[in-house]
Tab-separated table of C-alpha atoms in Angstrom:
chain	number	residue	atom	x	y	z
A	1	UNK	CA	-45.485	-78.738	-13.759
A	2	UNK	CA	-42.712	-80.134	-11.951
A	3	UNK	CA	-39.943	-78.621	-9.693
A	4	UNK	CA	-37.630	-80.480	-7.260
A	5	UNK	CA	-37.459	-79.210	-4.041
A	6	UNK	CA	-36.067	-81.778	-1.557
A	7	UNK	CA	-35.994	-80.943	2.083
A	8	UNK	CA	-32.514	-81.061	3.912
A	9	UNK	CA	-33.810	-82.144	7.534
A	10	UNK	CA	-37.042	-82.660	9.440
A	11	UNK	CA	-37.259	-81.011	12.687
A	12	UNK	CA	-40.363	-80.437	15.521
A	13	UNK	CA	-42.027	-76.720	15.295
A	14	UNK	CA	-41.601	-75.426	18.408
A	15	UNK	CA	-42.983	-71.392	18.164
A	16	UNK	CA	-43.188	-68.816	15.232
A	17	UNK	CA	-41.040	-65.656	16.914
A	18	UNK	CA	-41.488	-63.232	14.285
A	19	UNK	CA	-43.438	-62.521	11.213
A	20	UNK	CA	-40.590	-64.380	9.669
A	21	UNK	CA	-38.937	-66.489	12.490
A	22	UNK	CA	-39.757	-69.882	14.146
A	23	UNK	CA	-38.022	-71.890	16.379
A	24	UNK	CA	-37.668	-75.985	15.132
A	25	UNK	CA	-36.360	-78.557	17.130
A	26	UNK	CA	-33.734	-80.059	15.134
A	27	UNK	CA	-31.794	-83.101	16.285
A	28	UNK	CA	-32.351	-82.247	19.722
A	29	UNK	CA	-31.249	-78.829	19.463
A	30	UNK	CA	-33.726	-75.566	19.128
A	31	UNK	CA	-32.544	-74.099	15.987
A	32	UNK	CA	-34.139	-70.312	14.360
A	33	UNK	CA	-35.474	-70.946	11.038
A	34	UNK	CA	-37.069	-68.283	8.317
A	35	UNK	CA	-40.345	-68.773	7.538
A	36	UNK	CA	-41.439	-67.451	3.845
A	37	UNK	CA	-44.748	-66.892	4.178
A	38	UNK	CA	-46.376	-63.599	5.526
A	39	UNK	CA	-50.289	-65.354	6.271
A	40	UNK	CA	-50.736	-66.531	9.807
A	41	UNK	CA	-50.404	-70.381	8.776
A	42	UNK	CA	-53.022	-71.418	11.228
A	43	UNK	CA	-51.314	-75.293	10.253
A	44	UNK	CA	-48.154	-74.201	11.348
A	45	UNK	CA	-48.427	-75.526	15.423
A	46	UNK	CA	-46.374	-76.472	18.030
A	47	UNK	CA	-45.118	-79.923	17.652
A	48	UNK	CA	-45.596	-80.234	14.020
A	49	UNK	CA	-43.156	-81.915	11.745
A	50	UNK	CA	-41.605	-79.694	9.509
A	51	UNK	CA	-39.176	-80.159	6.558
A	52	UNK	CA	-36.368	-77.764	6.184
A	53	UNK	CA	-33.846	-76.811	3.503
A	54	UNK	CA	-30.428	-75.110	4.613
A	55	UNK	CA	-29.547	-71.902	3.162
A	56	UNK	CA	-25.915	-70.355	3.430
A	57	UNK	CA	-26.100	-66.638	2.696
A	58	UNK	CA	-23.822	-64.395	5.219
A	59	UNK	CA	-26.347	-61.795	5.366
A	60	UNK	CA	-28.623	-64.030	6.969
A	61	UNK	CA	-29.533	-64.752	9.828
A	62	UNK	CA	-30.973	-67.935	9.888
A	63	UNK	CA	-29.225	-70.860	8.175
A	64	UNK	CA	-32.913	-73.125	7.327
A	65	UNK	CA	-35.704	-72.323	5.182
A	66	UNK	CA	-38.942	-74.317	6.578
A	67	UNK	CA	-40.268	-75.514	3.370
A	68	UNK	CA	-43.300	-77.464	4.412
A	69	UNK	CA	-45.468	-78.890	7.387
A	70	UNK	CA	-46.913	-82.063	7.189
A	71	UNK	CA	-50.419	-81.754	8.081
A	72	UNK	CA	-53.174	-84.636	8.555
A	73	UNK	CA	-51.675	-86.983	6.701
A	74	UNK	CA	-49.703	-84.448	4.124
A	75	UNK	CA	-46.993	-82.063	3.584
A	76	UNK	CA	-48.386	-78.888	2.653
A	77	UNK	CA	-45.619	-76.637	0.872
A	78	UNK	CA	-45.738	-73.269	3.109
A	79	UNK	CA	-42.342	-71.263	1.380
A	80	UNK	CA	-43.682	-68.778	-0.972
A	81	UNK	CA	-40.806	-67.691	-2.252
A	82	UNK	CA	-41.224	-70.718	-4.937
A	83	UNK	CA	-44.816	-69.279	-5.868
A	84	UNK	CA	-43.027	-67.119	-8.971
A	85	UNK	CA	-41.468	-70.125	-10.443
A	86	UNK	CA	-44.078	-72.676	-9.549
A	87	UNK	CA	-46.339	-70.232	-11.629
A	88	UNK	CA	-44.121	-70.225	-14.306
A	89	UNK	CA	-44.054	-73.776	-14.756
A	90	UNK	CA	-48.018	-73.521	-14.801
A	91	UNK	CA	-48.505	-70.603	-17.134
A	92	UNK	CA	-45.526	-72.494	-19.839
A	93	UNK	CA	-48.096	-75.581	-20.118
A	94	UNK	CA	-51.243	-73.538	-20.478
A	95	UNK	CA	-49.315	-71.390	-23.119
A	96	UNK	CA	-46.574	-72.993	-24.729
A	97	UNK	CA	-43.968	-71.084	-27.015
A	98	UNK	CA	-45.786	-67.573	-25.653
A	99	UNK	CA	-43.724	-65.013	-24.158
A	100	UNK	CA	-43.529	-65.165	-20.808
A	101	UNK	CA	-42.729	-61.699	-18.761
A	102	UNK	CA	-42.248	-61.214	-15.329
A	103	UNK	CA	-43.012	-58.662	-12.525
A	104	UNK	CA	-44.135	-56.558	-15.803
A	105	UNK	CA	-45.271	-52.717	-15.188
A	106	UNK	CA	-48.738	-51.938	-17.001
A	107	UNK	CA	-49.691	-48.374	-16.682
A	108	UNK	CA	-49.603	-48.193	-12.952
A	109	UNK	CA	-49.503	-52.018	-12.437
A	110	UNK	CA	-47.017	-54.205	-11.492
A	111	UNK	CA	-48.251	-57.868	-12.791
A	112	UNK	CA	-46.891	-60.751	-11.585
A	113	UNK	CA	-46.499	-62.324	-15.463
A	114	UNK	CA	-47.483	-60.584	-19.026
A	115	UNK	CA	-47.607	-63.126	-21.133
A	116	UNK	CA	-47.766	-62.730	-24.836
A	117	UNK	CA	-48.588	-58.829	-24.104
A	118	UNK	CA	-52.026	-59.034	-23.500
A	119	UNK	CA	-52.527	-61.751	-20.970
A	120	UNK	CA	-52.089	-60.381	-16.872
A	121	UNK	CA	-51.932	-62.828	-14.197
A	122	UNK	CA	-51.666	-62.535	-10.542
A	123	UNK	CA	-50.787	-65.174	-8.382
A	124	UNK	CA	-51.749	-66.205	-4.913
A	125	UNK	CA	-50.803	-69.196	-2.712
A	126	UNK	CA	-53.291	-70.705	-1.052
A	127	UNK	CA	-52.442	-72.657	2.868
A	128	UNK	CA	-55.417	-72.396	4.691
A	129	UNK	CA	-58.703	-75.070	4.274
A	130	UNK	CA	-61.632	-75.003	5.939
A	131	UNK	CA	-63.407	-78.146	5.917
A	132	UNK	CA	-62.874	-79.490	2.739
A	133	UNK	CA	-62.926	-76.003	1.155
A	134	UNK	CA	-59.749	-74.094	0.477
A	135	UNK	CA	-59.527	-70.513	1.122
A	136	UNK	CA	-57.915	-67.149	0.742
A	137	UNK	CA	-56.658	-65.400	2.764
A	138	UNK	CA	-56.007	-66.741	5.833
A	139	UNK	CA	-55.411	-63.010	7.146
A	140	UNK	CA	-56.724	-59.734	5.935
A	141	UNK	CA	-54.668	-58.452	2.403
A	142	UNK	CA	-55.315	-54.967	1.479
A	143	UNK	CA	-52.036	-55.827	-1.180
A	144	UNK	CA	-54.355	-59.175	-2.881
A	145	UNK	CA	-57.100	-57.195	-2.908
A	146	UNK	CA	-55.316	-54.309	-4.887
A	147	UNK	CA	-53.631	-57.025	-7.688
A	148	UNK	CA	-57.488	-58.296	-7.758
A	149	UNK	CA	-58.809	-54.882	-8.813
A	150	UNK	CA	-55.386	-54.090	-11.162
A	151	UNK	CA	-56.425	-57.331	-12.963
A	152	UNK	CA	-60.049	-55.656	-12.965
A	153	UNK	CA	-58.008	-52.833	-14.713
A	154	UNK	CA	-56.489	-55.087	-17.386
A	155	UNK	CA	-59.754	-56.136	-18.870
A	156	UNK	CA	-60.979	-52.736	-18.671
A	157	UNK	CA	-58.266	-51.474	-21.119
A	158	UNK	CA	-58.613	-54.741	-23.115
A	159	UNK	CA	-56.305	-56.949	-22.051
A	160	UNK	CA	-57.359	-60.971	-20.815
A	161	UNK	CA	-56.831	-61.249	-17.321
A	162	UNK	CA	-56.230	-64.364	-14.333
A	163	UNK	CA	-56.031	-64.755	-11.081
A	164	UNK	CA	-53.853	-68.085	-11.018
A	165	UNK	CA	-53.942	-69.811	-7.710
A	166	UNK	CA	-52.236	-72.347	-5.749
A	167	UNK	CA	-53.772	-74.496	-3.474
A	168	UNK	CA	-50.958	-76.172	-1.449
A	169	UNK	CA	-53.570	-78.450	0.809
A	170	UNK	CA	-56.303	-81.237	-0.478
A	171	UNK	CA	-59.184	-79.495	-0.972
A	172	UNK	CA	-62.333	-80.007	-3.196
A	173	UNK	CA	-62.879	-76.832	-4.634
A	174	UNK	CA	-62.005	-72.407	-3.863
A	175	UNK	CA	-63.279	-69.912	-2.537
A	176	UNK	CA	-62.394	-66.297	-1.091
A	177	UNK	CA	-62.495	-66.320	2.794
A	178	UNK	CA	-65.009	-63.718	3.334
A	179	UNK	CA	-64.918	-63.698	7.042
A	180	UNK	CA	-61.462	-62.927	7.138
A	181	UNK	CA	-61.265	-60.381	4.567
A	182	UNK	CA	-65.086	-59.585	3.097
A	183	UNK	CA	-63.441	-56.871	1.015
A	184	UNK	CA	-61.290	-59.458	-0.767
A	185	UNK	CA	-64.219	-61.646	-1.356
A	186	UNK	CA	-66.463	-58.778	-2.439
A	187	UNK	CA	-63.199	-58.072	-4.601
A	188	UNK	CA	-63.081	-61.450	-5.728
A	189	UNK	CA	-66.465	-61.804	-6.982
A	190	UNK	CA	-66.603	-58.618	-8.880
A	191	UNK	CA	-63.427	-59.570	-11.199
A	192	UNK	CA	-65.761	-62.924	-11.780
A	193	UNK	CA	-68.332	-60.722	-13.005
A	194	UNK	CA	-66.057	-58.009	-15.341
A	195	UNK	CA	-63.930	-60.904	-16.830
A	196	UNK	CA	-61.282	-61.657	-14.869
A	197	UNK	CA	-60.610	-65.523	-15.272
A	198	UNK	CA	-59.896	-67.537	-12.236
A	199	UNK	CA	-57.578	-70.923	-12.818
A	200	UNK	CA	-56.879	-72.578	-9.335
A	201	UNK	CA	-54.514	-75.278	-9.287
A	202	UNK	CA	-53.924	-78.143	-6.500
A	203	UNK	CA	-49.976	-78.475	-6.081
A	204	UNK	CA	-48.928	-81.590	-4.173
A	205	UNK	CA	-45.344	-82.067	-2.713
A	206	UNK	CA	-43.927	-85.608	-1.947
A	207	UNK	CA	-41.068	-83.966	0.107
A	208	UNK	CA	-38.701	-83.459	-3.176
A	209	UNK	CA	-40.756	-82.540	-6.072
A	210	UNK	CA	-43.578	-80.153	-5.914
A	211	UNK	CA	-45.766	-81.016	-8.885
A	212	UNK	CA	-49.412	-79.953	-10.450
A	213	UNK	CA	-51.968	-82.948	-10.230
A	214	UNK	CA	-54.783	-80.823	-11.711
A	215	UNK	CA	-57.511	-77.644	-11.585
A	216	UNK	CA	-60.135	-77.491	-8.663
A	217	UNK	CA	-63.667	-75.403	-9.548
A	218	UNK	CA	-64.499	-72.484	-7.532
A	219	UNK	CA	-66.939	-73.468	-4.912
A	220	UNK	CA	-70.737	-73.542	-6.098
A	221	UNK	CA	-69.392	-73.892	-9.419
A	222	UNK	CA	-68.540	-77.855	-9.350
């Protein structure tokens, strides 16, 4: 999987306002940017370097998208708005010339992708790394624990099920972030056990292509 993403301008993080809001310096000038990405971004500090892609859209209200941060040596990809796609590109290569459906409603579900009709996948982005381990979430999700257990659902009725996701940071393997959320984890760890297939893959992004450069094992399981 490859997409091409290049950044517009690097500026200096400066303060996240809002849940969606930050303020980057940007050629000397302190400039409101949107920030994709509802986790807390614990990498996302004041006087990072961040790399920014302008967006025109008169019903916004900020004119930059803050695509990534570069963080100990690499840019870790933050906008999760490019998680549906990136996933696409993923799920095309592990199942060429299926059919691919997205946001598809199953029963009471909403699944990210139905592919095939009888494969559900969920997809979470993963920014947060402790150690050398990377983790989800990186703040409490009652709505990723709820996909977890409708994926639960999918086997239960028959279907194959994954939790696809993507770790954005170098990491050497997963695993859920119990101390954040221990109902996610507890979550997590039951769809192991009922069937629910987990496929984590490390994306990498050289500051205009974000690209797959392989799987990482689940923690313990190495």
């Amino acid at each position: 999987m490859r997409l091409k993403i290049p950044f517009d301008s690097v500026g200096t993080f400066l303060k996240r306002e809002s849940r969606f809001t930050g303020v980057v310096l940007v050629d000397d000038v302190e400039t409101r940017v949107h920030i994709h990405n509802t986790g807390r971004l614990p990498i996302l500090s004041e006087g990072k370097r961040v790399f920014l892609k302008r967006k025109k859209a008169q019903t916004r209200r900020t004119g930059w998208d803050l695509l990534a941060v570069e963080h100990e040596g690499e840019l870790v990809f933050v906008h999760s708005g490019y998680h549906s796609i990136t996933a696409e590109g993923i799920i095309e290569e592990l199942f060429p010339n299926f059919e691919i459906t997205r946001e598809k409603k199953l029963g009471n579900s909403r699944l990210d992708f139905l592919v095939d009709e009888r494969i559900c996948i969920e997809v979470k982005g993963c920014t947060f790394r402790n150690e050398n381990v990377a983790m989800f979430p990186d703040a409490p999700t009652r709505r990723g624990t709820k996909h977890v257990r409708e994926l639960m659902r999918c086997v239960e009725k028959g279907f194959k099920a994954i939790l696809l996701i993507l770790v954005f940071l170098e990491s050497d393997c997963f695993s859920p972030n119990e101390e954040m959320d221990p109902d996610f984890a507890e979550t997590f760890w039951m769809a192991r056990k009922k069937g629910v297939n987990v496929l984590i893959f490390r994306l990498k992004y050289d500051g205009e292509y974000l690209y797959s450069i392989g799987q990482l094992p689940i923690c313990g399981e190495v």
